[in-house]
XYZ file of C-alpha atoms in Angstrom:
319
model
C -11.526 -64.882 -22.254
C -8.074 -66.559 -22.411
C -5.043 -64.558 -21.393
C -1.681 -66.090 -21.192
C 1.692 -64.094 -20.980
C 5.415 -65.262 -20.528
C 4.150 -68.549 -19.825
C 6.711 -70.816 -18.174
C 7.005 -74.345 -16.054
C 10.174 -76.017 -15.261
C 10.406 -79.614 -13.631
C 13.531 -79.082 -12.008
C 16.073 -79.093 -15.260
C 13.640 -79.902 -17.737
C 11.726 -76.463 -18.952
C 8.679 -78.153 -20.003
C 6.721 -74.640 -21.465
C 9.011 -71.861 -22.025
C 7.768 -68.374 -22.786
C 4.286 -68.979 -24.439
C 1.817 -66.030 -24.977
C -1.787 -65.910 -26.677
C -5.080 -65.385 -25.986
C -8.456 -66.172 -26.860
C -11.321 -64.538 -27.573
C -14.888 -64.478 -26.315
C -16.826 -66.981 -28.709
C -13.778 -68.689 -30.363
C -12.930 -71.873 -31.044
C -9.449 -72.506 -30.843
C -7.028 -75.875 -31.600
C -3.691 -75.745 -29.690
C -2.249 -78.394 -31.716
C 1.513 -80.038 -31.052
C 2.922 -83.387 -31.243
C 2.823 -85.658 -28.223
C 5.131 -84.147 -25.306
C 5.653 -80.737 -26.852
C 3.924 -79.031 -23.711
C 0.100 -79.138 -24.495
C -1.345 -80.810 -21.532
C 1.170 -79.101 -19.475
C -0.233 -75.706 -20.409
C -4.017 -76.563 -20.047
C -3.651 -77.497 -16.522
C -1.952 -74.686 -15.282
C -4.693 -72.819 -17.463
C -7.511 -74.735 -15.629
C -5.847 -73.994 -12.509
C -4.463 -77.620 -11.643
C -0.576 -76.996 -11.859
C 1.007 -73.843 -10.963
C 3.526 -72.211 -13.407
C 7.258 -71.020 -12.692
C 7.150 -67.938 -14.325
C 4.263 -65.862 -16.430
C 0.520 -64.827 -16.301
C -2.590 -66.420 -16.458
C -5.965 -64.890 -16.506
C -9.051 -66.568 -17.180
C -12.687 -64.526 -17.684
C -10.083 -61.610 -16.502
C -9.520 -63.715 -13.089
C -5.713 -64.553 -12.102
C -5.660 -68.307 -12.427
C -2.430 -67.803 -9.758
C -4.076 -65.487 -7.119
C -7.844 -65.957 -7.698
C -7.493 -70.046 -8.541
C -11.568 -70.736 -6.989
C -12.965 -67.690 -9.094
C -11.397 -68.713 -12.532
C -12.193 -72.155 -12.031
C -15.808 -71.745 -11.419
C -15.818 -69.976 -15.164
C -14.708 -72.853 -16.981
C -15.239 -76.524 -17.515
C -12.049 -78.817 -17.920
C -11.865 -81.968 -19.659
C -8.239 -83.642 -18.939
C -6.903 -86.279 -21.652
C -7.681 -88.923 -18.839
C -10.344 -87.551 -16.710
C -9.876 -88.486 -12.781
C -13.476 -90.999 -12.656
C -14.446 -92.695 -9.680
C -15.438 -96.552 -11.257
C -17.668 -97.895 -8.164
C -19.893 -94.661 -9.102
C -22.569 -94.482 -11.789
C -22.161 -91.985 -14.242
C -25.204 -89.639 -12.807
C -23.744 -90.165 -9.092
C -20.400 -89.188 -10.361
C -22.358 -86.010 -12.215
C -24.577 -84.983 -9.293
C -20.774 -85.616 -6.899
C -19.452 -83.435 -9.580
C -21.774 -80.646 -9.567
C -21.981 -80.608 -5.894
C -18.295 -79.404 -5.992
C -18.867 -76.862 -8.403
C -21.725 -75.413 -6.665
C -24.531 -75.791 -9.034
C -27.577 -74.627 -7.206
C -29.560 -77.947 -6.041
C -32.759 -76.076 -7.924
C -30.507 -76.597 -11.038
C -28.790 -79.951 -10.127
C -30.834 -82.349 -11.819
C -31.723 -80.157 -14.763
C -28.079 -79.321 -15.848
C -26.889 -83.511 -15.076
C -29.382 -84.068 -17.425
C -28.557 -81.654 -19.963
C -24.820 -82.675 -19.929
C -25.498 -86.395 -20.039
C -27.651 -85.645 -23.242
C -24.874 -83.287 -24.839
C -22.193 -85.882 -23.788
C -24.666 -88.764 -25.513
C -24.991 -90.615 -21.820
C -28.453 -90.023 -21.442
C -28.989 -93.871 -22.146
C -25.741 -94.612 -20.258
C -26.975 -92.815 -16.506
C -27.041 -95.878 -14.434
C -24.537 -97.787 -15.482
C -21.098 -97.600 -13.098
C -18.731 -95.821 -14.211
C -15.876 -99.097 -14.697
C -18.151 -100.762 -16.426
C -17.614 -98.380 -19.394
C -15.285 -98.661 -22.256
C -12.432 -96.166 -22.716
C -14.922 -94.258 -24.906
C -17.745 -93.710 -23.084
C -14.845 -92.623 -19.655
C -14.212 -89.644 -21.902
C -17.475 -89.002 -22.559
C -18.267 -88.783 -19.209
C -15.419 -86.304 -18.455
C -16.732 -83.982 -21.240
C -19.907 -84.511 -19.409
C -18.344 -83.229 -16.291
C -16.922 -80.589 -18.192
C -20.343 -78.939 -19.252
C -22.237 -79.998 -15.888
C -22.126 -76.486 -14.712
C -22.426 -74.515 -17.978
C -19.429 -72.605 -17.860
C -18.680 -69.885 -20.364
C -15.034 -71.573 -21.235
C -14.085 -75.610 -21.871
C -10.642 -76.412 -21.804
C -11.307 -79.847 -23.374
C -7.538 -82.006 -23.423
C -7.876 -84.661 -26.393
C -11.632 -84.940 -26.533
C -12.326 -87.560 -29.179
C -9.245 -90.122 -27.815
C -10.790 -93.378 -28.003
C -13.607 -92.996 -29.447
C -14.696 -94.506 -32.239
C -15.038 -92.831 -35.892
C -18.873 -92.324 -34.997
C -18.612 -91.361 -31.904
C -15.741 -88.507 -33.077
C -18.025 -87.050 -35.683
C -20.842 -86.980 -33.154
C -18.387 -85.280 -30.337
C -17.339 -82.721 -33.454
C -20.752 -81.992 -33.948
C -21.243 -81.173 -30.289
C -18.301 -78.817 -30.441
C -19.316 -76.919 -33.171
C -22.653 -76.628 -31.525
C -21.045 -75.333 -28.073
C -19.613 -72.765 -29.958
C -22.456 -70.936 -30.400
C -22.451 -69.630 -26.751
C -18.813 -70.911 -25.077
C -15.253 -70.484 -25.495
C -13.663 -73.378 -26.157
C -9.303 -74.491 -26.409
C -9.167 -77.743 -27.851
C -6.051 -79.906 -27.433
C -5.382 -81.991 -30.196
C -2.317 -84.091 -31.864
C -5.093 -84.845 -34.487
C -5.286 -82.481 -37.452
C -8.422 -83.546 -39.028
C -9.947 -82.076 -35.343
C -9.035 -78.519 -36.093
C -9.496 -78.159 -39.066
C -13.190 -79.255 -38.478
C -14.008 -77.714 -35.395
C -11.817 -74.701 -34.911
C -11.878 -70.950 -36.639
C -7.750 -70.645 -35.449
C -4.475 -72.836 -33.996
C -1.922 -72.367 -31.310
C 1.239 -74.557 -32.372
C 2.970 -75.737 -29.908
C 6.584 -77.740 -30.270
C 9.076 -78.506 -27.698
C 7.553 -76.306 -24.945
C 7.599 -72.730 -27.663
C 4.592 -71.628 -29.328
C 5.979 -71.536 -32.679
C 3.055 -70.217 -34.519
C -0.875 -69.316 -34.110
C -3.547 -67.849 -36.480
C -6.211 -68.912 -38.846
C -5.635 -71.895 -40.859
C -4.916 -69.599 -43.695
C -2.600 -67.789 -42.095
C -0.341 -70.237 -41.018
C -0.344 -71.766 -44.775
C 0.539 -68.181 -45.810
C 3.233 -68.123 -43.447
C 5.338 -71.685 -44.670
C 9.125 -71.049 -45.047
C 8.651 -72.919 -48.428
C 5.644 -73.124 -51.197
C 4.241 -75.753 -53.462
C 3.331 -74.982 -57.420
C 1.237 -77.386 -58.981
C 1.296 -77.786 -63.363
C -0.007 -79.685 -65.768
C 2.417 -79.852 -69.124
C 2.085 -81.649 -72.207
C 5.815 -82.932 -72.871
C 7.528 -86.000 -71.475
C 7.922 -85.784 -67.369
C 11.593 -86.106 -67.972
C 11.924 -83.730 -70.088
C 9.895 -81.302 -67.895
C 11.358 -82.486 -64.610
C 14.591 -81.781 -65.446
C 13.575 -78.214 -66.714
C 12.206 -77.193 -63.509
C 14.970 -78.719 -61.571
C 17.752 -76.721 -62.973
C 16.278 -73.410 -61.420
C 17.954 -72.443 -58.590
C 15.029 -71.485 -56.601
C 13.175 -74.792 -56.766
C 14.100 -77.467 -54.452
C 12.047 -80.776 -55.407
C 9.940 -81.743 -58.631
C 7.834 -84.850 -58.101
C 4.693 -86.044 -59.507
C 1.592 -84.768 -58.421
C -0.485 -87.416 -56.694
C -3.968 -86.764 -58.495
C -6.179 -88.563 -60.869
C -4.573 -90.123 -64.084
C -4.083 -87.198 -67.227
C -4.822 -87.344 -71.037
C -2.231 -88.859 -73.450
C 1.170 -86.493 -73.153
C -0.127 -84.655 -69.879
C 1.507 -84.654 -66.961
C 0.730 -82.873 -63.706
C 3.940 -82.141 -61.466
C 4.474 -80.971 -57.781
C 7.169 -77.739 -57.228
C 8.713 -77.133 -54.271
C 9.732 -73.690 -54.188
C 13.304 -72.781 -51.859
C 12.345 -70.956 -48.916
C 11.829 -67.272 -49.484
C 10.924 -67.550 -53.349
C 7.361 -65.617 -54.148
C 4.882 -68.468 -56.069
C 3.630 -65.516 -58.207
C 7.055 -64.695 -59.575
C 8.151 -68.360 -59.261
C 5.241 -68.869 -61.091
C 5.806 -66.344 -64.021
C 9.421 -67.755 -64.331
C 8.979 -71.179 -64.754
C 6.459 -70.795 -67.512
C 8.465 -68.750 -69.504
C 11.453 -70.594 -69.249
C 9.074 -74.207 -69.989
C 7.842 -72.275 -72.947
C 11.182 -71.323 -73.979
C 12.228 -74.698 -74.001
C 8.934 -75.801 -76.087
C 7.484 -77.635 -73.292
C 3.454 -76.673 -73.604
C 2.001 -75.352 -70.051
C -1.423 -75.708 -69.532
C -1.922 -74.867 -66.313
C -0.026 -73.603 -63.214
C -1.202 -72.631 -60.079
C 0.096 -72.198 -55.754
C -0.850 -75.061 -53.945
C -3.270 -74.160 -50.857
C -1.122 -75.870 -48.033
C -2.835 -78.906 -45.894
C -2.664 -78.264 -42.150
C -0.587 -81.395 -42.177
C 1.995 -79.954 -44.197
C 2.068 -76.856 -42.229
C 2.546 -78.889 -38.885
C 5.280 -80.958 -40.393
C 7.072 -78.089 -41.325
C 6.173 -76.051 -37.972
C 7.207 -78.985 -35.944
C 9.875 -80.636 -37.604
C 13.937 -80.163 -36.093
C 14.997 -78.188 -38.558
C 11.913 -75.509 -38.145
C 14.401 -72.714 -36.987
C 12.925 -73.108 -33.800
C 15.281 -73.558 -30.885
């Protein structure tokens, strides 16, 4: 559905998206996650066929976004972080302008502004002009715009910004439920977002896609893993056990609920490169060795947060 290759867009000296390639598939749901100027919003309009690029491919619903720009943008709906409203409007005028441009068939005009003001929850919001609404309610009505004609793809750019926590959960639910027949790249900075809505991530960090795959792939993929154990000694004693190995790097407590008497739970960060299983193995031998009691021991499954942090952070590897 998606197909981007040697992606690039300079602003004169400034490369603002260098190199990026991935696509997405018919059906998917996909988060392109980075931190705030790293090059997402950049990317989705030149995808949507607002910006042009310096350098790389684009094809969208196997259209050239570059050569074919009216074609591709009839086959997908784009929701920017800050959707382009017209305030003296009310929000079905601005719908039925809307559609107009996109060339929904008049037999279909009224039908499909209704459907999208439902989907969008405006449906009790129709008449009212358009700067009358709060920030919340604007976005709504560009994701409104965004389904008007039905498209197969949304390219939605920061969906749930301003919106209350009810009205998030109720525009998660709605993606989720577009998923079942659309294609939808969600820009987010927000973490929480992906992993609710989205089956895979495209990380994004200074203008390089630095990583993409399922959620459990990119955890697989950290330069550095996390051990969790429970021990029945003093967490001194057991602290400075596990921190004389050379491949560990950090022993803290584990943030969890309060222990028996003489348990303690601990947090291991493993040195970059180190296998948990063998790590694992080790460091229970060696406690054992030392008559410190190990009850249980087990890999930490990584948070998306942590896997960001570490994706995104300046000493990633990444130039």
């Amino acid at each position: 559905m998606i197909e981007v290759d040697g992606l690039t867009k300079d602003y004169g000296t400034v490369v603002a998206v260098q190199d990026v390639t991935f696509s997405v598939g018919r059906g998917e749901v996909v988060g392109f996650l980075g931190p705030n100027g790293a090059g997402k919003s950049t990317t989705l309009r030149i995808l949507a066929g607002f910006l042009g690029a310096t350098a790389g491919k684009v094809r969208v619903n196997g259209l050239d976004v570059a050569e074919q720009s009216l074609e591709a943008r009839a086959s997908l709906g784009y929701m920017p972080e800050a959707a382009p409203l017209y305030p003296e409007l009310r929000v079905r005028e601005y719908l039925e302008f809307r559609a107009r441009l996109k060339r929904v068939p008049r037999a279909k005009r009224g039908s499909s502004i209704q459907r999208a003001l439902e989907r969008a929850g405006l449906a009790d919001m129709a008449e009212t002009t358009v700067g009358h609404l709060s920030k919340g309610y604007r976005q709504r009505v560009g994701l409104a715009d965004a389904l008007v004609a039905d498209p197969p793809l949304l390219i939605l750019d920061e969906p749930t910004a301003g919106l209350d926590p009810n009205q998030v959960r109720e525009v998660r639910a709605l993606i989720q439920e577009l998923a079942s027949d659309h294609t939808v790249l969600l820009s987010t900075h927000i973490l929480s977002e992906v992993e609710a809505t989205c089956q895979r991530a495209l990380v994004i960090d200074k203008g390089r896609l630095v990583a993409q795959g399922t959620l459990a792939e990119l955890a697989k993929g950290r330069r550095s893993a996390t051990l969790s154990l429970v021990v029945k000694a003093p967490r001194d004693l057991a602290a400075g056990i596990l921190g004389e190995q050379p491949f560990v790097s950090e022993v803290a407590p584990h943030p969890t609920v309060a222990l028996d008497d003489g348990f303690e739970r601990l947090r291991v960060t493993l040195r970059e490169g180190t296998t948990p299983l063998e790590a694992g193995q080790q460091l229970t031998r060696i406690l054992v060795t030392s008559g410190v009691d190990v009850a249980s021991l087990a890999p930490e499954v990584a948070t998306l947060e942590q896997v960001f942090a570490e994706l995104t952070s300046d000493d990633s590897g990444e130039p």
